[in-house]
Amino acid sequence: PDQLLAQISTNVAVIVKCPQEAGSLAHKRLPSLPNFIHQVYTKSRMTPTLLVVALIYLERLQKKLPNGSQGEYDTPYKLFLASVVLASKFLEDSYPVARSIYRVVAPVYSMAEISVMERSFLGVIK
């Protein structure tokens, strides 16, 4: 899974042009993107299959976004979360990994915020 984690970290970081410096206090509290991805993966007990499906979703998103799309500092974090939550819902009937992801990131992003991320992500890749 280490190669998959590195791949998803690299892919999600280049989808949208974002500031390299954290501007807000909330952004400054975030771990590095690779560490965030690794923590969420480990703590929510994702499978490598889930990461592969998330990579497919991220690839679809990248193809649909206009060239030069820009985001905030934490946009790659949000794109990662949306892709793995959607992948978990696609692969599972009861969503235990999705619920686990919500718990892991609750100090940073609320369930409502993640729902908005999901809807926005789906709105682009539909």
Tab-separated table of N, CA and C in Angstrom:
chain	number	residue	atom	x	y	z
A	1	PRO	N	0.804	-1.216	0.000
A	1	PRO	CA	0.000	0.000	0.000
A	1	PRO	C	0.848	1.282	0.000
A	2	ASP	N	2.133	1.184	0.374
A	2	ASP	CA	2.954	2.401	0.417
A	2	ASP	C	3.059	3.075	-0.946
A	3	GLN	N	3.209	2.281	-2.001
A	3	GLN	CA	3.286	2.858	-3.343
A	3	GLN	C	1.950	3.483	-3.751
A	4	LEU	N	0.862	2.836	-3.375
A	4	LEU	CA	-0.460	3.401	-3.660
A	4	LEU	C	-0.669	4.713	-2.916
A	5	LEU	N	-0.250	4.747	-1.663
A	5	LEU	CA	-0.385	5.972	-0.867
A	5	LEU	C	0.448	7.095	-1.471
A	6	ALA	N	1.654	6.781	-1.901
A	6	ALA	CA	2.508	7.790	-2.537
A	6	ALA	C	1.879	8.273	-3.837
A	7	GLN	N	1.317	7.341	-4.602
A	7	GLN	CA	0.692	7.691	-5.880
A	7	GLN	C	-0.522	8.591	-5.677
A	8	ILE	N	-1.352	8.251	-4.728
A	8	ILE	CA	-2.551	9.066	-4.501
A	8	ILE	C	-2.155	10.439	-3.961
A	9	SER	N	-1.128	10.498	-3.129
A	9	SER	CA	-0.646	11.769	-2.606
A	9	SER	C	-0.135	12.657	-3.734
A	10	THR	N	0.624	12.073	-4.641
A	10	THR	CA	1.152	12.820	-5.783
A	10	THR	C	0.027	13.279	-6.696
A	11	ASN	N	-0.881	12.380	-7.014
A	11	ASN	CA	-1.982	12.719	-7.929
A	11	ASN	C	-2.872	13.824	-7.375
A	12	VAL	N	-3.255	13.698	-6.130
A	12	VAL	CA	-4.197	14.664	-5.560
A	12	VAL	C	-3.545	16.047	-5.399
A	13	ALA	N	-2.235	16.077	-5.246
A	13	ALA	CA	-1.536	17.349	-5.050
A	13	ALA	C	-1.442	18.179	-6.332
A	14	VAL	N	-1.581	17.533	-7.493
A	14	VAL	CA	-1.397	18.272	-8.745
A	14	VAL	C	-2.689	18.496	-9.527
A	15	ILE	N	-3.803	18.040	-9.019
A	15	ILE	CA	-5.074	18.191	-9.747
A	15	ILE	C	-5.461	19.659	-9.870
A	16	VAL	N	-5.286	20.402	-8.802
A	16	VAL	CA	-5.680	21.805	-8.758
A	16	VAL	C	-4.493	22.610	-8.236
A	17	LYS	N	-4.271	23.765	-8.815
A	17	LYS	CA	-3.186	24.630	-8.346
A	17	LYS	C	-3.617	25.283	-7.034
A	18	CYS	N	-2.796	25.065	-5.983
A	18	CYS	CA	-3.134	25.575	-4.650
A	18	CYS	C	-1.924	26.287	-4.047
A	19	PRO	N	-2.173	27.215	-3.123
A	19	PRO	CA	-1.052	27.863	-2.438
A	19	PRO	C	-0.212	26.827	-1.682
A	20	GLN	N	1.086	27.017	-1.669
A	20	GLN	CA	1.983	26.093	-0.978
A	20	GLN	C	2.094	26.402	0.515
A	21	GLU	N	1.729	27.608	0.893
A	21	GLU	CA	1.802	28.020	2.291
A	21	GLU	C	0.409	28.057	2.908
A	22	ALA	N	0.314	27.523	4.119
A	22	ALA	CA	-0.954	27.547	4.849
A	22	ALA	C	-1.231	28.971	5.305
A	23	GLY	N	-2.388	29.484	4.966
A	23	GLY	CA	-2.730	30.854	5.329
A	23	GLY	C	-3.444	30.952	6.660
A	24	SER	N	-4.447	30.139	6.867
A	24	SER	CA	-5.245	30.236	8.089
A	24	SER	C	-4.681	29.329	9.180
A	25	LEU	N	-5.108	29.577	10.385
A	25	LEU	CA	-4.681	28.754	11.518
A	25	LEU	C	-5.120	27.307	11.335
A	26	ALA	N	-6.331	27.114	10.826
A	26	ALA	CA	-6.838	25.752	10.597
A	26	ALA	C	-5.952	25.018	9.593
A	27	HIS	N	-5.518	25.709	8.548
A	27	HIS	CA	-4.644	25.092	7.561
A	27	HIS	C	-3.277	24.774	8.145
A	28	LYS	N	-2.792	25.643	9.016
A	28	LYS	CA	-1.475	25.423	9.627
A	28	LYS	C	-1.470	24.211	10.549
A	29	ARG	N	-2.623	23.835	11.051
A	29	ARG	CA	-2.729	22.665	11.941
A	29	ARG	C	-2.735	21.337	11.184
A	30	LEU	N	-2.933	21.393	9.880
A	30	LEU	CA	-2.968	20.164	9.086
A	30	LEU	C	-1.571	19.554	8.985
A	31	PRO	N	-1.480	18.234	9.061
A	31	PRO	CA	-0.183	17.594	8.802
A	31	PRO	C	0.130	17.707	7.309
A	32	SER	N	1.314	17.334	6.921
A	32	SER	CA	1.629	17.339	5.489
A	32	SER	C	0.620	16.430	4.780
A	33	LEU	N	0.406	16.679	3.506
A	33	LEU	CA	-0.572	15.883	2.756
A	33	LEU	C	-0.243	14.390	2.790
A	34	PRO	N	1.016	13.973	2.543
A	34	PRO	CA	1.308	12.532	2.619
A	34	PRO	C	1.033	11.944	4.009
A	35	ASN	N	1.340	12.682	5.063
A	35	ASN	CA	1.060	12.194	6.420
A	35	ASN	C	-0.434	12.104	6.684
A	36	PHE	N	-1.179	13.096	6.225
A	36	PHE	CA	-2.629	13.090	6.387
A	36	PHE	C	-3.229	11.869	5.704
A	37	ILE	N	-2.819	11.634	4.462
A	37	ILE	CA	-3.335	10.496	3.700
A	37	ILE	C	-2.985	9.186	4.391
A	38	HIS	N	-1.754	9.069	4.859
A	38	HIS	CA	-1.333	7.843	5.549
A	38	HIS	C	-2.135	7.639	6.834
A	39	GLN	N	-2.334	8.693	7.611
A	39	GLN	CA	-3.090	8.588	8.865
A	39	GLN	C	-4.530	8.168	8.605
A	40	VAL	N	-5.169	8.796	7.642
A	40	VAL	CA	-6.560	8.455	7.346
A	40	VAL	C	-6.651	7.013	6.851
A	41	TYR	N	-5.729	6.624	5.985
A	41	TYR	CA	-5.706	5.263	5.457
A	41	TYR	C	-5.561	4.243	6.589
A	42	THR	N	-4.604	4.486	7.458
A	42	THR	CA	-4.302	3.540	8.532
A	42	THR	C	-5.410	3.495	9.586
A	43	LYS	N	-5.808	4.662	10.052
A	43	LYS	CA	-6.779	4.717	11.147
A	43	LYS	C	-8.183	4.282	10.732
A	44	SER	N	-8.515	4.435	9.468
A	44	SER	CA	-9.856	4.028	9.043
A	44	SER	C	-9.856	2.655	8.386
A	45	ARG	N	-8.717	2.004	8.395
A	45	ARG	CA	-8.580	0.624	7.907
A	45	ARG	C	-9.069	0.449	6.461
A	46	MET	N	-8.604	1.342	5.608
A	46	MET	CA	-8.941	1.227	4.193
A	46	MET	C	-8.204	0.046	3.571
A	47	THR	N	-8.710	-0.406	2.451
A	47	THR	CA	-8.048	-1.465	1.704
A	47	THR	C	-7.332	-0.851	0.500
A	48	PRO	N	-6.334	-1.546	-0.026
A	48	PRO	CA	-5.704	-1.065	-1.260
A	48	PRO	C	-6.709	-0.934	-2.415
A	49	THR	N	-7.692	-1.820	-2.460
A	49	THR	CA	-8.721	-1.745	-3.501
A	49	THR	C	-9.458	-0.416	-3.440
A	50	LEU	N	-9.771	0.029	-2.240
A	50	LEU	CA	-10.456	1.303	-2.063
A	50	LEU	C	-9.590	2.433	-2.617
A	51	LEU	N	-8.275	2.386	-2.363
A	51	LEU	CA	-7.384	3.423	-2.877
A	51	LEU	C	-7.348	3.426	-4.405
A	52	VAL	N	-7.383	2.256	-5.007
A	52	VAL	CA	-7.387	2.169	-6.472
A	52	VAL	C	-8.655	2.819	-7.035
A	53	VAL	N	-9.793	2.535	-6.435
A	53	VAL	CA	-11.045	3.149	-6.888
A	53	VAL	C	-10.990	4.664	-6.680
A	54	ALA	N	-10.440	5.100	-5.559
A	54	ALA	CA	-10.282	6.546	-5.304
A	54	ALA	C	-9.387	7.183	-6.367
A	55	LEU	N	-8.320	6.504	-6.753
A	55	LEU	CA	-7.435	7.015	-7.815
A	55	LEU	C	-8.186	7.159	-9.135
A	56	ILE	N	-9.052	6.210	-9.429
A	56	ILE	CA	-9.860	6.290	-10.655
A	56	ILE	C	-10.773	7.515	-10.593
A	57	TYR	N	-11.406	7.737	-9.442
A	57	TYR	CA	-12.259	8.915	-9.291
A	57	TYR	C	-11.452	10.198	-9.453
A	58	LEU	N	-10.253	10.233	-8.861
A	58	LEU	CA	-9.413	11.430	-8.966
A	58	LEU	C	-8.982	11.676	-10.417
A	59	GLU	N	-8.720	10.617	-11.140
A	59	GLU	CA	-8.363	10.740	-12.552
A	59	GLU	C	-9.534	11.318	-13.346
A	60	ARG	N	-10.729	10.837	-13.067
A	60	ARG	CA	-11.927	11.356	-13.738
A	60	ARG	C	-12.122	12.834	-13.429
A	61	LEU	N	-11.898	13.198	-12.173
A	61	LEU	CA	-12.040	14.589	-11.770
A	61	LEU	C	-11.049	15.457	-12.535
A	62	GLN	N	-9.810	15.011	-12.606
A	62	GLN	CA	-8.783	15.787	-13.280
A	62	GLN	C	-9.129	16.016	-14.753
A	63	LYS	N	-9.709	15.018	-15.389
A	63	LYS	CA	-10.092	15.145	-16.800
A	63	LYS	C	-11.239	16.124	-16.999
A	64	LYS	N	-12.106	16.248	-15.998
A	64	LYS	CA	-13.288	17.103	-16.125
A	64	LYS	C	-13.018	18.560	-15.748
A	65	LEU	N	-12.029	18.797	-14.899
A	65	LEU	CA	-11.757	20.161	-14.451
A	65	LEU	C	-11.105	20.971	-15.569
A	66	PRO	N	-11.437	22.253	-15.665
A	66	PRO	CA	-10.778	23.090	-16.668
A	66	PRO	C	-9.288	23.270	-16.327
A	67	ASN	N	-8.466	23.434	-17.352
A	67	ASN	CA	-7.049	23.701	-17.121
A	67	ASN	C	-6.903	24.972	-16.291
A	68	GLY	N	-5.946	24.970	-15.398
A	68	GLY	CA	-5.698	26.146	-14.571
A	68	GLY	C	-6.620	26.272	-13.375
A	69	SER	N	-7.384	25.225	-13.052
A	69	SER	CA	-8.263	25.283	-11.876
A	69	SER	C	-7.433	25.555	-10.630
A	70	GLN	N	-7.988	26.372	-9.758
A	70	GLN	CA	-7.277	26.744	-8.540
A	70	GLN	C	-8.119	26.417	-7.324
A	71	GLY	N	-7.423	26.207	-6.193
A	71	GLY	CA	-8.108	25.907	-4.949
A	71	GLY	C	-7.399	26.538	-3.775
A	72	GLU	N	-7.876	26.210	-2.609
A	72	GLU	CA	-7.266	26.687	-1.380
A	72	GLU	C	-6.171	25.716	-0.954
A	73	TYR	N	-5.458	26.073	0.085
A	73	TYR	CA	-4.361	25.245	0.577
A	73	TYR	C	-4.813	23.815	0.855
A	74	ASP	N	-6.013	23.666	1.447
A	74	ASP	CA	-6.467	22.327	1.844
A	74	ASP	C	-7.305	21.616	0.782
A	75	THR	N	-7.392	22.149	-0.415
A	75	THR	CA	-8.171	21.492	-1.467
A	75	THR	C	-7.700	20.060	-1.742
A	76	PRO	N	-6.392	19.782	-1.819
A	76	PRO	CA	-5.977	18.381	-2.025
A	76	PRO	C	-6.454	17.452	-0.909
A	77	TYR	N	-6.497	17.936	0.320
A	77	TYR	CA	-6.993	17.141	1.440
A	77	TYR	C	-8.464	16.804	1.215
A	78	LYS	N	-9.223	17.814	0.792
A	78	LYS	CA	-10.657	17.628	0.568
A	78	LYS	C	-10.917	16.697	-0.607
A	79	LEU	N	-10.114	16.826	-1.668
A	79	LEU	CA	-10.284	15.946	-2.821
A	79	LEU	C	-9.989	14.498	-2.444
A	80	PHE	N	-8.947	14.304	-1.646
A	80	PHE	CA	-8.632	12.954	-1.176
A	80	PHE	C	-9.798	12.392	-0.373
A	81	LEU	N	-10.296	13.161	0.582
A	81	LEU	CA	-11.398	12.681	1.423
A	81	LEU	C	-12.631	12.351	0.587
A	82	ALA	N	-13.001	13.240	-0.309
A	82	ALA	CA	-14.176	12.982	-1.146
A	82	ALA	C	-13.990	11.714	-1.963
A	83	SER	N	-12.800	11.534	-2.527
A	83	SER	CA	-12.581	10.351	-3.373
A	83	SER	C	-12.625	9.058	-2.577
A	84	VAL	N	-12.061	9.043	-1.378
A	84	VAL	CA	-12.064	7.786	-0.609
A	84	VAL	C	-13.432	7.505	0.006
A	85	VAL	N	-14.155	8.531	0.399
A	85	VAL	CA	-15.506	8.303	0.932
A	85	VAL	C	-16.407	7.773	-0.176
A	86	LEU	N	-16.327	8.375	-1.351
A	86	LEU	CA	-17.139	7.890	-2.473
A	86	LEU	C	-16.735	6.472	-2.867
A	87	ALA	N	-15.440	6.192	-2.872
A	87	ALA	CA	-14.970	4.841	-3.195
A	87	ALA	C	-15.478	3.838	-2.174
A	88	SER	N	-15.456	4.213	-0.907
A	88	SER	CA	-15.927	3.278	0.127
A	88	SER	C	-17.417	3.017	-0.020
A	89	LYS	N	-18.168	4.038	-0.378
A	89	LYS	CA	-19.611	3.854	-0.558
A	89	LYS	C	-19.909	3.015	-1.795
A	90	PHE	N	-19.071	3.117	-2.805
A	90	PHE	CA	-19.242	2.306	-4.005
A	90	PHE	C	-18.941	0.830	-3.717
A	91	LEU	N	-17.906	0.578	-2.889
A	91	LEU	CA	-17.441	-0.786	-2.649
A	91	LEU	C	-18.181	-1.514	-1.536
A	92	GLU	N	-18.830	-0.766	-0.640
A	92	GLU	CA	-19.442	-1.380	0.542
A	92	GLU	C	-20.935	-1.094	0.586
A	93	ASP	N	-21.666	-2.024	1.174
A	93	ASP	CA	-23.095	-1.812	1.366
A	93	ASP	C	-23.415	-1.030	2.632
A	94	SER	N	-22.628	-1.255	3.674
A	94	SER	CA	-22.979	-0.662	4.963
A	94	SER	C	-22.122	0.543	5.343
A	95	TYR	N	-21.140	0.881	4.548
A	95	TYR	CA	-20.295	2.070	4.732
A	95	TYR	C	-19.471	2.119	6.024
A	96	PRO	N	-18.935	1.001	6.550
A	96	PRO	CA	-18.158	1.103	7.789
A	96	PRO	C	-16.883	1.930	7.620
A	97	VAL	N	-16.254	1.863	6.461
A	97	VAL	CA	-15.035	2.649	6.257
A	97	VAL	C	-15.383	4.131	6.159
A	98	ALA	N	-16.464	4.460	5.489
A	98	ALA	CA	-16.878	5.866	5.395
A	98	ALA	C	-17.128	6.441	6.789
A	99	ARG	N	-17.828	5.699	7.619
A	99	ARG	CA	-18.066	6.166	8.996
A	99	ARG	C	-16.749	6.308	9.765
A	100	SER	N	-15.852	5.394	9.529
A	100	SER	CA	-14.544	5.456	10.180
A	100	SER	C	-13.765	6.690	9.718
A	101	ILE	N	-13.849	7.002	8.434
A	101	ILE	CA	-13.182	8.199	7.909
A	101	ILE	C	-13.756	9.442	8.571
A	102	TYR	N	-15.081	9.504	8.700
A	102	TYR	CA	-15.714	10.647	9.365
A	102	TYR	C	-15.145	10.834	10.767
A	103	ARG	N	-15.000	9.729	11.502
A	103	ARG	CA	-14.472	9.813	12.880
A	103	ARG	C	-13.017	10.268	12.892
A	104	VAL	N	-12.219	9.755	11.972
A	104	VAL	CA	-10.790	10.083	11.946
A	104	VAL	C	-10.567	11.564	11.656
A	105	VAL	N	-11.340	12.135	10.741
A	105	VAL	CA	-11.103	13.528	10.348
A	105	VAL	C	-12.006	14.520	11.082
A	106	ALA	N	-12.826	14.037	12.012
A	106	ALA	CA	-13.760	14.914	12.734
A	106	ALA	C	-13.103	16.127	13.388
A	107	PRO	N	-11.885	16.019	13.909
A	107	PRO	CA	-11.287	17.233	14.477
A	107	PRO	C	-11.008	18.324	13.438
A	108	VAL	N	-10.899	17.947	12.171
A	108	VAL	CA	-10.544	18.897	11.121
A	108	VAL	C	-11.743	19.274	10.260
A	109	TYR	N	-12.507	18.269	9.829
A	109	TYR	CA	-13.655	18.487	8.949
A	109	TYR	C	-14.886	17.807	9.543
A	110	SER	N	-15.999	18.530	9.530
A	110	SER	CA	-17.243	17.970	10.048
A	110	SER	C	-17.868	17.041	9.009
A	111	MET	N	-18.816	16.246	9.449
A	111	MET	CA	-19.541	15.349	8.563
A	111	MET	C	-20.275	16.154	7.481
A	112	ALA	N	-20.808	17.288	7.867
A	112	ALA	CA	-21.505	18.148	6.905
A	112	ALA	C	-20.539	18.662	5.838
A	113	GLU	N	-19.341	19.034	6.260
A	113	GLU	CA	-18.342	19.508	5.292
A	113	GLU	C	-17.941	18.393	4.325
A	114	ILE	N	-17.796	17.191	4.843
A	114	ILE	CA	-17.434	16.059	3.984
A	114	ILE	C	-18.558	15.766	3.008
A	115	SER	N	-19.801	15.897	3.450
A	115	SER	CA	-20.942	15.691	2.544
A	115	SER	C	-20.923	16.704	1.406
A	116	VAL	N	-20.579	17.954	1.724
A	116	VAL	CA	-20.475	18.985	0.684
A	116	VAL	C	-19.345	18.628	-0.279
A	117	MET	N	-18.216	18.142	0.256
A	117	MET	CA	-17.092	17.722	-0.589
A	117	MET	C	-17.535	16.623	-1.558
A	118	GLU	N	-18.264	15.650	-1.031
A	118	GLU	CA	-18.750	14.538	-1.861
A	118	GLU	C	-19.654	15.038	-2.988
A	119	ARG	N	-20.619	15.869	-2.634
A	119	ARG	CA	-21.568	16.373	-3.632
A	119	ARG	C	-20.857	17.210	-4.699
A	120	SER	N	-19.928	18.034	-4.271
A	120	SER	CA	-19.170	18.861	-5.216
A	120	SER	C	-18.340	17.988	-6.154
A	121	PHE	N	-17.679	16.987	-5.591
A	121	PHE	CA	-16.857	16.063	-6.356
A	121	PHE	C	-17.722	15.337	-7.393
A	122	LEU	N	-18.855	14.808	-6.945
A	122	LEU	CA	-19.771	14.102	-7.852
A	122	LEU	C	-20.335	15.036	-8.925
A	123	GLY	N	-20.570	16.283	-8.549
A	123	GLY	CA	-21.076	17.242	-9.521
A	123	GLY	C	-20.125	17.463	-10.676
A	124	VAL	N	-18.846	17.344	-10.412
A	124	VAL	CA	-17.841	17.536	-11.466
A	124	VAL	C	-17.666	16.286	-12.304
A	125	ILE	N	-17.622	15.109	-11.665
A	125	ILE	CA	-17.295	13.879	-12.414
A	125	ILE	C	-18.492	13.197	-13.065
A	126	LYS	N	-19.702	13.677	-12.791
A	126	LYS	CA	-20.916	13.004	-13.319
A	126	LYS	C	-20.886	12.818	-14.811
